[in-house]
PDB file of C-alpha atoms in Angstrom:
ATOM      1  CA  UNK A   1      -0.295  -5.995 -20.805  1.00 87.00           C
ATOM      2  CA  UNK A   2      -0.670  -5.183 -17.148  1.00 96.00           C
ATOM      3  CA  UNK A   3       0.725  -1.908 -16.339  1.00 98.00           C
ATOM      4  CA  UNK A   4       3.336  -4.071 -14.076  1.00 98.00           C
ATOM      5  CA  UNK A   5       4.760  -5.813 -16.623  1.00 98.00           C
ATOM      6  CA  UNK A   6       5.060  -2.494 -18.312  1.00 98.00           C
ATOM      7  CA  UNK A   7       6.767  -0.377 -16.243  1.00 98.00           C
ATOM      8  CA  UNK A   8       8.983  -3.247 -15.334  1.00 98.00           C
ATOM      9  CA  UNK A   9       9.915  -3.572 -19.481  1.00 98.00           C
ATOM     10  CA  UNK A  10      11.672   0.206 -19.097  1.00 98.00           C
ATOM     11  CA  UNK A  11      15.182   0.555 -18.299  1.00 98.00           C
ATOM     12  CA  UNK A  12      15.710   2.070 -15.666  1.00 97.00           C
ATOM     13  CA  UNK A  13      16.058   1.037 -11.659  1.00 98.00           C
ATOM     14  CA  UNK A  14      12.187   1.475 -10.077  1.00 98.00           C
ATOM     15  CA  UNK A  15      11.084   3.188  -7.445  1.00 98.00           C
ATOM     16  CA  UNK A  16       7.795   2.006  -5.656  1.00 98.00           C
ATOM     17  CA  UNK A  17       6.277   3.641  -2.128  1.00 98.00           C
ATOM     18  CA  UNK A  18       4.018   2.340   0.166  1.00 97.00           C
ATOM     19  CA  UNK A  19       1.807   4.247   2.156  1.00 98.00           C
ATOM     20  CA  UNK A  20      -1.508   3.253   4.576  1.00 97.00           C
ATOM     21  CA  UNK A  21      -4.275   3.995   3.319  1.00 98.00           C
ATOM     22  CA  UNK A  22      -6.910   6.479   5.284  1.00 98.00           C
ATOM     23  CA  UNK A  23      -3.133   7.652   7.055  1.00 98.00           C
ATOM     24  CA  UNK A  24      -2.321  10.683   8.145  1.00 98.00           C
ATOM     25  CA  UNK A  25      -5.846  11.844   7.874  1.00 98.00           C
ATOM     26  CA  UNK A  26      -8.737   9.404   6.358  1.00 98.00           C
ATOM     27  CA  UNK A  27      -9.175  11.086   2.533  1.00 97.00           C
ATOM     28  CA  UNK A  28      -5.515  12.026   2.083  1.00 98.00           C
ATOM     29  CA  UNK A  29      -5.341   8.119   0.045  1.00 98.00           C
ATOM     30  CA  UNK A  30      -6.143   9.887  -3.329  1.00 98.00           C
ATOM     31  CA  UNK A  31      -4.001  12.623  -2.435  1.00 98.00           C
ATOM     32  CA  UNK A  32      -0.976  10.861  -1.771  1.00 98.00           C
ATOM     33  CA  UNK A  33      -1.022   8.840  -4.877  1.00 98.00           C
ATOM     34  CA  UNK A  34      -1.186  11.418  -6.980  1.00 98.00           C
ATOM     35  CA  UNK A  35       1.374  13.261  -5.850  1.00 98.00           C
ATOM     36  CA  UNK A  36       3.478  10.082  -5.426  1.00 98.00           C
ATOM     37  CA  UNK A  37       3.477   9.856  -9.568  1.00 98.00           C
ATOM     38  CA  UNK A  38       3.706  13.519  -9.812  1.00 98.00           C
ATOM     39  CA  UNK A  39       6.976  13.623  -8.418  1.00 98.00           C
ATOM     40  CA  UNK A  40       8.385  10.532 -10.462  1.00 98.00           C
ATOM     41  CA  UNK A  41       7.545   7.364  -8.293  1.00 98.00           C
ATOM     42  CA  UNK A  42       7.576   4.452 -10.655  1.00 98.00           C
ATOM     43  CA  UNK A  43       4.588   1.891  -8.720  1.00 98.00           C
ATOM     44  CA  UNK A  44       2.526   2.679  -5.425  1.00 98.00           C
ATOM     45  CA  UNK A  45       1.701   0.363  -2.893  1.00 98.00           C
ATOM     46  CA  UNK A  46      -1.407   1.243  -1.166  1.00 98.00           C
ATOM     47  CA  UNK A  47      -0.894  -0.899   2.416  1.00 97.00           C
ATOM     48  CA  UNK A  48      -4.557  -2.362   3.231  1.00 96.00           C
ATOM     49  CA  UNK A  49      -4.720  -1.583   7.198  1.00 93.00           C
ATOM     50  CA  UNK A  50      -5.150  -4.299   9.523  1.00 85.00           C
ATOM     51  CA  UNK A  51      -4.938  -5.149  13.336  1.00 78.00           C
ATOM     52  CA  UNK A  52      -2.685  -7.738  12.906  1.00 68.00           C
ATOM     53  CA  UNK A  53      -0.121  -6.672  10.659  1.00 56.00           C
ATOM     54  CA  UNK A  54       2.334  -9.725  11.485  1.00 60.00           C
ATOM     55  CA  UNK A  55       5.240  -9.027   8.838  1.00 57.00           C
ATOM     56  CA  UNK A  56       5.390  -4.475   9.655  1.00 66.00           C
ATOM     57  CA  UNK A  57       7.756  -2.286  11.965  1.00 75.00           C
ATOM     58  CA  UNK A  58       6.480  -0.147  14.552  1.00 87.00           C
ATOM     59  CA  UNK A  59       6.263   2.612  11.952  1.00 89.00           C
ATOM     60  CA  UNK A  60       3.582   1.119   9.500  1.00 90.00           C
ATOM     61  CA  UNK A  61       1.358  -0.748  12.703  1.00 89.00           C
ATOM     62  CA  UNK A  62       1.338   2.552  14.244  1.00 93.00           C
ATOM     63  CA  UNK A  63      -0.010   4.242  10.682  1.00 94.00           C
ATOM     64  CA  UNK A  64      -2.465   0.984  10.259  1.00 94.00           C
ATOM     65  CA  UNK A  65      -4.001   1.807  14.040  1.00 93.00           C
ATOM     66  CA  UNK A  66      -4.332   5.175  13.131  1.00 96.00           C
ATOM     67  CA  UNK A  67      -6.132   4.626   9.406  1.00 96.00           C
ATOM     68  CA  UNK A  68      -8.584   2.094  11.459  1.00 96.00           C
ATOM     69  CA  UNK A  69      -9.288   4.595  14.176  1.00 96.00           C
ATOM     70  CA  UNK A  70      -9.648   7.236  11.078  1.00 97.00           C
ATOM     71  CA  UNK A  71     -12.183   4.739  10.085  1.00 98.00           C
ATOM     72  CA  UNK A  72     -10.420   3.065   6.854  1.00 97.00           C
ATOM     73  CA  UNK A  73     -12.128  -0.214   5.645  1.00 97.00           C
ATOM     74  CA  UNK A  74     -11.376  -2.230   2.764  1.00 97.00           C
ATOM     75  CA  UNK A  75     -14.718  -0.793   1.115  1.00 98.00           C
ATOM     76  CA  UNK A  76     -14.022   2.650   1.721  1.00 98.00           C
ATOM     77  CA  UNK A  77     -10.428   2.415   0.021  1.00 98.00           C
ATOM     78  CA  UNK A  78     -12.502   1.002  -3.021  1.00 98.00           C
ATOM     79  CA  UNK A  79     -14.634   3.888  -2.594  1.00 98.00           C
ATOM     80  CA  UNK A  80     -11.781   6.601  -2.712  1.00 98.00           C
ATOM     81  CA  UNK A  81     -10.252   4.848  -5.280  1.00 98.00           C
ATOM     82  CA  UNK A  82     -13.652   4.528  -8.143  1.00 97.00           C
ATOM     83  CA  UNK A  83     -12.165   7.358 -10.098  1.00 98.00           C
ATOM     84  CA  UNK A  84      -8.094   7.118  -9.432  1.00 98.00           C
ATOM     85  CA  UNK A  85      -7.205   5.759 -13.050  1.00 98.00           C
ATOM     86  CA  UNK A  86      -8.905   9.651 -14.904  1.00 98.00           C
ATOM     87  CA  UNK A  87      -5.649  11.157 -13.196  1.00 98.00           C
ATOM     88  CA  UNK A  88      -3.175   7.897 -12.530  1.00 98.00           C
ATOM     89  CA  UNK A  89      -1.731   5.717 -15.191  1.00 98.00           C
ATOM     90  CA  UNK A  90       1.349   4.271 -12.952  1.00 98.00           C
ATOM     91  CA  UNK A  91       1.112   0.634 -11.324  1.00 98.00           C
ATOM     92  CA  UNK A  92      -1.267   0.370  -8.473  1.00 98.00           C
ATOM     93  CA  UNK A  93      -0.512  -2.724  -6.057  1.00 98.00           C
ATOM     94  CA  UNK A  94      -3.119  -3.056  -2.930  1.00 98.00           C
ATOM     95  CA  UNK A  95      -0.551  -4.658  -0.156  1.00 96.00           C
ATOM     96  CA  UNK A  96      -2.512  -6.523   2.581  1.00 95.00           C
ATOM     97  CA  UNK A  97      -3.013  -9.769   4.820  1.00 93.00           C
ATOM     98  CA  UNK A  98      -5.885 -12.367   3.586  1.00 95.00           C
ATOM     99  CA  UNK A  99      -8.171 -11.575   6.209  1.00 94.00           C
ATOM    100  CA  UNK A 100     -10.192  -8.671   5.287  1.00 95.00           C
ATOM    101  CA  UNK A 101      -9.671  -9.964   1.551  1.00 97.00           C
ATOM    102  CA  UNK A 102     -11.788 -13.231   2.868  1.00 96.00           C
ATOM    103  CA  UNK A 103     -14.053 -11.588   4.925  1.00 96.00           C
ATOM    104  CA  UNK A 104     -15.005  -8.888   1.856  1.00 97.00           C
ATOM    105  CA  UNK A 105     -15.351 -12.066  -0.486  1.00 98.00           C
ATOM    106  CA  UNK A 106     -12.098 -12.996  -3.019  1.00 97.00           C
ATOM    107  CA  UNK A 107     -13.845 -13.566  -6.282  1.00 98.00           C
ATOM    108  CA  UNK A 108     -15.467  -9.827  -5.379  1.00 98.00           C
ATOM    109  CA  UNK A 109     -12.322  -8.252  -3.865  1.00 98.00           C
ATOM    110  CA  UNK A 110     -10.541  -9.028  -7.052  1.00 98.00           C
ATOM    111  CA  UNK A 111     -13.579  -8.278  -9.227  1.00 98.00           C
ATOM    112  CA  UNK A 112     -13.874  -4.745  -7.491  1.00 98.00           C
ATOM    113  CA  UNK A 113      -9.633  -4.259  -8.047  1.00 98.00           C
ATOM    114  CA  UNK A 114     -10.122  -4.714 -11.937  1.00 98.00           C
ATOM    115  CA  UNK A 115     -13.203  -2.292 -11.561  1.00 98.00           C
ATOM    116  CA  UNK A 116     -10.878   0.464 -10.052  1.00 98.00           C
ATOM    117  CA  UNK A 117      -7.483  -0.224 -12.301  1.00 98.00           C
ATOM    118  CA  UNK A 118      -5.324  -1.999  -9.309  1.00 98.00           C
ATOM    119  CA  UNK A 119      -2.860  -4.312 -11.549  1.00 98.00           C
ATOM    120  CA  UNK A 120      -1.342  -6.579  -8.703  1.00 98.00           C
ATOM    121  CA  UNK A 121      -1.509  -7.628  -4.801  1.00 98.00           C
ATOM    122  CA  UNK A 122       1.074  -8.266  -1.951  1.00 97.00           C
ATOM    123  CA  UNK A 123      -0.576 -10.126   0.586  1.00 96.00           C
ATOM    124  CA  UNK A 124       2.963 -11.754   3.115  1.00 93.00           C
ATOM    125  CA  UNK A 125       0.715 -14.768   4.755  1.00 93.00           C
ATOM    126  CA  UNK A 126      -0.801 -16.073   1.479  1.00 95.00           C
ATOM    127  CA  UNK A 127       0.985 -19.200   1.279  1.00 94.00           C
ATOM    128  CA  UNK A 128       2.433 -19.966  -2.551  1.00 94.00           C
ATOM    129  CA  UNK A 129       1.159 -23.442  -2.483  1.00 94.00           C
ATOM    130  CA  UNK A 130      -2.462 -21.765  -0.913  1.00 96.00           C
ATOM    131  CA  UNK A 131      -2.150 -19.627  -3.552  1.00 96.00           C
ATOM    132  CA  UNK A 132      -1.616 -22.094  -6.823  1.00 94.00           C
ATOM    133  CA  UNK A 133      -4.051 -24.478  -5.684  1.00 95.00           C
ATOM    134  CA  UNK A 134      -7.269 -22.427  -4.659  1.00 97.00           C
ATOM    135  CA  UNK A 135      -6.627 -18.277  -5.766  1.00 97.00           C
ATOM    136  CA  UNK A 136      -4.367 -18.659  -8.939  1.00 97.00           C
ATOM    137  CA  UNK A 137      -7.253 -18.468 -11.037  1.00 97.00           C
ATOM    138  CA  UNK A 138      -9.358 -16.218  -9.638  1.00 98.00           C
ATOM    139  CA  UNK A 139      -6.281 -13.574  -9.764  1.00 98.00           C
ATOM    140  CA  UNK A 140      -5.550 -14.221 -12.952  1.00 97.00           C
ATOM    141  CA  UNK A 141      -8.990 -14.084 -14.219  1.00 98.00           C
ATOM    142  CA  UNK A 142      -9.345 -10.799 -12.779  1.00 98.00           C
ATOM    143  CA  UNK A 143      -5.834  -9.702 -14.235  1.00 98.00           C
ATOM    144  CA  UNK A 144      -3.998  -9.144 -10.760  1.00 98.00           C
ATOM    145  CA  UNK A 145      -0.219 -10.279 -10.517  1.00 98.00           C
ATOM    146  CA  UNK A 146       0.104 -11.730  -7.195  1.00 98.00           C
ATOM    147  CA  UNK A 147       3.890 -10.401  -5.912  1.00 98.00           C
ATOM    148  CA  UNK A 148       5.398 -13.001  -3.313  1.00 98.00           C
ATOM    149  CA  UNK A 149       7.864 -12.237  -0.694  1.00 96.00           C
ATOM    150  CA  UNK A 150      11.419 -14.238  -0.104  1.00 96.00           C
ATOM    151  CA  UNK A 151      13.968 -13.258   2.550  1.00 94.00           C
ATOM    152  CA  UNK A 152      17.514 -14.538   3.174  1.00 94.00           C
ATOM    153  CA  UNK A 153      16.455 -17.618   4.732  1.00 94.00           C
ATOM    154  CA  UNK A 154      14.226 -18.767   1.479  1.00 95.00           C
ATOM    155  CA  UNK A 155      15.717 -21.814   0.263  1.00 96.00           C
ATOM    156  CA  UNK A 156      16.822 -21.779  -3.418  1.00 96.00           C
ATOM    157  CA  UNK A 157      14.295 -24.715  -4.128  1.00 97.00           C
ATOM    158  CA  UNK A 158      11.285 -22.645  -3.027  1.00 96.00           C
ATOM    159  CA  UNK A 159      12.580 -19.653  -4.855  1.00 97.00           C
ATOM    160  CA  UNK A 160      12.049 -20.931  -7.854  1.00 97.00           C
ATOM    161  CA  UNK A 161       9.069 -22.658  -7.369  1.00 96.00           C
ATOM    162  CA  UNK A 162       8.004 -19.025  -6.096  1.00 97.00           C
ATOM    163  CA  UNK A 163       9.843 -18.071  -9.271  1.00 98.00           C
ATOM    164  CA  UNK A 164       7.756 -20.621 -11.684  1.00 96.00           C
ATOM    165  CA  UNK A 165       4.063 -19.599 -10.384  1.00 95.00           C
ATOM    166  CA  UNK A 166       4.822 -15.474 -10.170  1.00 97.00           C
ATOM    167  CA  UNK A 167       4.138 -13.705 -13.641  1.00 96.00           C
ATOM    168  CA  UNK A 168       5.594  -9.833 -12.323  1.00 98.00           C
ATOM    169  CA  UNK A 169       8.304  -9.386 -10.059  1.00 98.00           C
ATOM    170  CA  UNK A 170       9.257 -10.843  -6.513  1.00 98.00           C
ATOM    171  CA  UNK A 171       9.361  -9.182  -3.348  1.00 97.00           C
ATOM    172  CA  UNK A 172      12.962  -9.391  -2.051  1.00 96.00           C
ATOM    173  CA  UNK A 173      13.151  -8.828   1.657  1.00 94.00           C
ATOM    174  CA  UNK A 174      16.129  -7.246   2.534  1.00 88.00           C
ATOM    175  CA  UNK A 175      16.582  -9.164   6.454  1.00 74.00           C
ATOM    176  CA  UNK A 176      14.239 -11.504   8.054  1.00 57.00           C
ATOM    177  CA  UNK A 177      12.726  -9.499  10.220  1.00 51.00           C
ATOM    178  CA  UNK A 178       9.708  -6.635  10.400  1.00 47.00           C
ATOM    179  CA  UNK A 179       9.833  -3.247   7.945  1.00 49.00           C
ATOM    180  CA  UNK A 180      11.529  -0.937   8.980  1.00 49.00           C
ATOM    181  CA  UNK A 181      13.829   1.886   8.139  1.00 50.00           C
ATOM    182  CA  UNK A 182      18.107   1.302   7.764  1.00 52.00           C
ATOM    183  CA  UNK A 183      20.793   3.920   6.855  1.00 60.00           C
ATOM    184  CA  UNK A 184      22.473   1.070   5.033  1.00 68.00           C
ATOM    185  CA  UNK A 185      23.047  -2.618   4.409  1.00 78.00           C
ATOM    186  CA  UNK A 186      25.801  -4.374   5.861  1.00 80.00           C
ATOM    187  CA  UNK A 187      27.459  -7.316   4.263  1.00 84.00           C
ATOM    188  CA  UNK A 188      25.031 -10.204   4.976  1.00 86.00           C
ATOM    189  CA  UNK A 189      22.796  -8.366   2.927  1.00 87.00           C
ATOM    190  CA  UNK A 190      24.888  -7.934  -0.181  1.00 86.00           C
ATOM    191  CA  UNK A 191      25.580 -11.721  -0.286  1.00 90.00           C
ATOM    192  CA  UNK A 192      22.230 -12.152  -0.279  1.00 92.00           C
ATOM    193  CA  UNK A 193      21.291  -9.800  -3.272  1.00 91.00           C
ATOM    194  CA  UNK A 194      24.467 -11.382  -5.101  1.00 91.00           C
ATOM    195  CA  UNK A 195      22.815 -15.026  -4.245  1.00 95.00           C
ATOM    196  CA  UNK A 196      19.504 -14.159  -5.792  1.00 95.00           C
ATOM    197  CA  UNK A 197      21.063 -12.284  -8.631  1.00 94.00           C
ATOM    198  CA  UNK A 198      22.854 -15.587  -9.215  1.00 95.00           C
ATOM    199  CA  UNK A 199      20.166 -17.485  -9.707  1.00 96.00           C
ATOM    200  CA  UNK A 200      18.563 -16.031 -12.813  1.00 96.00           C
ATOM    201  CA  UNK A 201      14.899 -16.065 -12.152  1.00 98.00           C
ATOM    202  CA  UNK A 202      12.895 -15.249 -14.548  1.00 98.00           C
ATOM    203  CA  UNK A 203      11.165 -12.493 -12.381  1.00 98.00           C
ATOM    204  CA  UNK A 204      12.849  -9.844 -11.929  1.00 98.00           C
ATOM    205  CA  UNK A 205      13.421  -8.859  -7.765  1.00 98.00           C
ATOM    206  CA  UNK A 206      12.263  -5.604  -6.083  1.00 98.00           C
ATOM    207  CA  UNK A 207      14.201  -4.887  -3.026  1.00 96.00           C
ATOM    208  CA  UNK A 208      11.564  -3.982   0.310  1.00 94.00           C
ATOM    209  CA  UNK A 209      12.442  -3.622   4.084  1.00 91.00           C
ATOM    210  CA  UNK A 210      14.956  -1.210   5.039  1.00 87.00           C
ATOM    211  CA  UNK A 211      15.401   0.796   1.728  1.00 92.00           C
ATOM    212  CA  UNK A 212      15.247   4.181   3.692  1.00 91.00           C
ATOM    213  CA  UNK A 213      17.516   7.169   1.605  1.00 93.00           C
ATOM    214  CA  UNK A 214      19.333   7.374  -1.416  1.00 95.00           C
ATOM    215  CA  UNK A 215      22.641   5.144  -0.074  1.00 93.00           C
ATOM    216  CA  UNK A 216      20.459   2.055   0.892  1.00 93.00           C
ATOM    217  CA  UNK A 217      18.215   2.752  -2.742  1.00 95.00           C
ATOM    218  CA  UNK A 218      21.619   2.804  -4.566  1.00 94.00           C
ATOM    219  CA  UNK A 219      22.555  -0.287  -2.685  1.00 92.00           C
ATOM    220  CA  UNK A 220      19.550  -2.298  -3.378  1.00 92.00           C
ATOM    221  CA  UNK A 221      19.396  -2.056  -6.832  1.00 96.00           C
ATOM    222  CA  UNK A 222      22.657  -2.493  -7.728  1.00 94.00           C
ATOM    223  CA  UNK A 223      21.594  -6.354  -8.388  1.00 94.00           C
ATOM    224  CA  UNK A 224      17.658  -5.707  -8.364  1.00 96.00           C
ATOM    225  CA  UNK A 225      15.342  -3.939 -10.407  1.00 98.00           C
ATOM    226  CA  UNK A 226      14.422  -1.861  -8.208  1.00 98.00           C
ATOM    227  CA  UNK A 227      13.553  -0.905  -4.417  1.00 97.00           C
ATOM    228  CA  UNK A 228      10.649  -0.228  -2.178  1.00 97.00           C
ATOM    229  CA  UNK A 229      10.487   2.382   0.411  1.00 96.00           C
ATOM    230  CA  UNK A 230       7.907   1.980   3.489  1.00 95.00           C
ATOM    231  CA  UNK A 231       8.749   3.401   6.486  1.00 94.00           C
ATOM    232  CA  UNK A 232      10.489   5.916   5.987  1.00 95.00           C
ATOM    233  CA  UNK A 233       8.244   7.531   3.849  1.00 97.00           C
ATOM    234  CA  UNK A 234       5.469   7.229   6.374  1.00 96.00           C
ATOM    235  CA  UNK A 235       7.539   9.031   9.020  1.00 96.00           C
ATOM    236  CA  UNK A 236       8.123  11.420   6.386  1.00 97.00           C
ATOM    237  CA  UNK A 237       4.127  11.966   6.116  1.00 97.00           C
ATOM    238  CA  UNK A 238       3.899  11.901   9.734  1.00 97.00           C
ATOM    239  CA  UNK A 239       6.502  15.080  10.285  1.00 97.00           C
ATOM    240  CA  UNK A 240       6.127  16.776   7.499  1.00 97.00           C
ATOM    241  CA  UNK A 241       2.375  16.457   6.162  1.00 97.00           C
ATOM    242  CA  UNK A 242       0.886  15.462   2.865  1.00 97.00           C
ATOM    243  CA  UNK A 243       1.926  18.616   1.174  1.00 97.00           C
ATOM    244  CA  UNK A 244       6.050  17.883   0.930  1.00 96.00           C
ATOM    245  CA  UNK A 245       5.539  14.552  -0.336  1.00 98.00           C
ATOM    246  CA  UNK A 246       8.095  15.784  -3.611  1.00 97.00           C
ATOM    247  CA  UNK A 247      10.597  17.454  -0.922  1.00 97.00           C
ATOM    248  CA  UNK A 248      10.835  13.382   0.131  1.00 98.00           C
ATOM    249  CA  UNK A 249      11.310  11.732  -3.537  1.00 98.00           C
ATOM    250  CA  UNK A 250      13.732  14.215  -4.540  1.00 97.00           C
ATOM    251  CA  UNK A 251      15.798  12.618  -1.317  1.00 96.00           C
ATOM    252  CA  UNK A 252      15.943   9.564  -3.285  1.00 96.00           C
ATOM    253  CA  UNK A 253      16.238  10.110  -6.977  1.00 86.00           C
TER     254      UNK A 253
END
């Protein structure tokens, strides 16, 4: 079973951070992770930089611009990464846009993420119907659950079609707008979680954008499985280094 699918079997409410990759400095990727799952984060999501990230806040494009000019590429996160699963056994998802995966080749991208032990990918402009009719296979083949992204304006109907081809979770956006960090969620928002938790998808729903302390994590998973936190964690590595990455989970849980 895909280490996904596993964690997502406990019971308990998950916690998953995403960093960038090659940010603050270019070899602190390793670093980070394993000091993400030493302090008790459930799933990591290792952000793939790019120059056109079209769905992030100012916080992540900033940490993407610096990773490039640090010199991250999608081969040299495969590189850090060879030997990550001797010390890591939590989920690994690579979060990125389909350009770099198409320019480094999709049948060997994935065939290089089951080399290195990533279980799943987040990539916001692969279209579902793109997806099910030319990359379904090759993902699967290679073991990766693709993770799809809905917001508040998602209609029901392609919910659960998104619903019907996913096989992990599904990426609830918390507004429709860029990530970001928010002290809390106002009441739009919790009609929306209450409106997908209606529906009773078969997936369950991880809650990303805006999840940015304890109050908004509470929030979010009150009718999710669990939350994602971005943003603020980034600032977090900005201010404070890579060394108090614990002093910023322990704000959380």
């Amino acid at each position: 079973m895909n280490r996904i699918n596993q964690k997502l079997a406990e019971d308990k409410k998950l916690l998953s951070i995403y960093f960038t990759a090659g940010y603050p400095s270019l070899h602190d990727t390793s670093k980070v992770i394993k000091d993400l799952e030493k302090s008790g984060v459930d799933m990591i999501e290792i952000g793939l930089p790019f120059s056109d990230p079209l769905a992030d806040g100012p916080t992540i494009q900033e940490s993407s611009t610096a990773a490039l000019k640090n010199g991250m590429t999608t081969a040299l996160l495969f590189e850090q990464l060879k030997d990550i699963r001797q010390s890591v056994n939590i989920p690994l998802i690579i979060m990125g846009y389909f350009n770099p995966m198409m320019q480094y080749g999709i049948e060997e991208f994935c065939e290089k993420c089951r080399e290195i032990g990533i279980d799943g990918l987040i990539i916001p402009d692969l279209p579902v119907a793109e997806y099910h009719e030319h990359y379904q296979e090759t993902f699967e083949k290679y073991g990766l659950i693709n993770v799809f992204l809905i917001t508040p304006q998602t209609s029901d109907e392609r919910i659960r079609c998104i619903d019907e081809v996913s096989n992990g979770f599904i990426y609830m956006v918390s507004s429709a707008s860029t990530t970001g960090a928010k002290n809390t969620f106002g009441s739009e928002q919790q009609q929306y979680f209450e409106r997908i938790e209606a529906l009773q998808l078969k997936n369950p729903q991880i809650v990303g954008f805006g999840i940015s302390n304890k109050e908004t994590f509470l929030q979010a998973t009150k009718t999710s499985k669990g939350a994602i936190i971005g943003s603020a964690f980034i600032k977090h590595l900005t201010h404070n280094g890579v060394d108090s990455i614990e002093d910023f989970v322990m704000t959380i849980r």
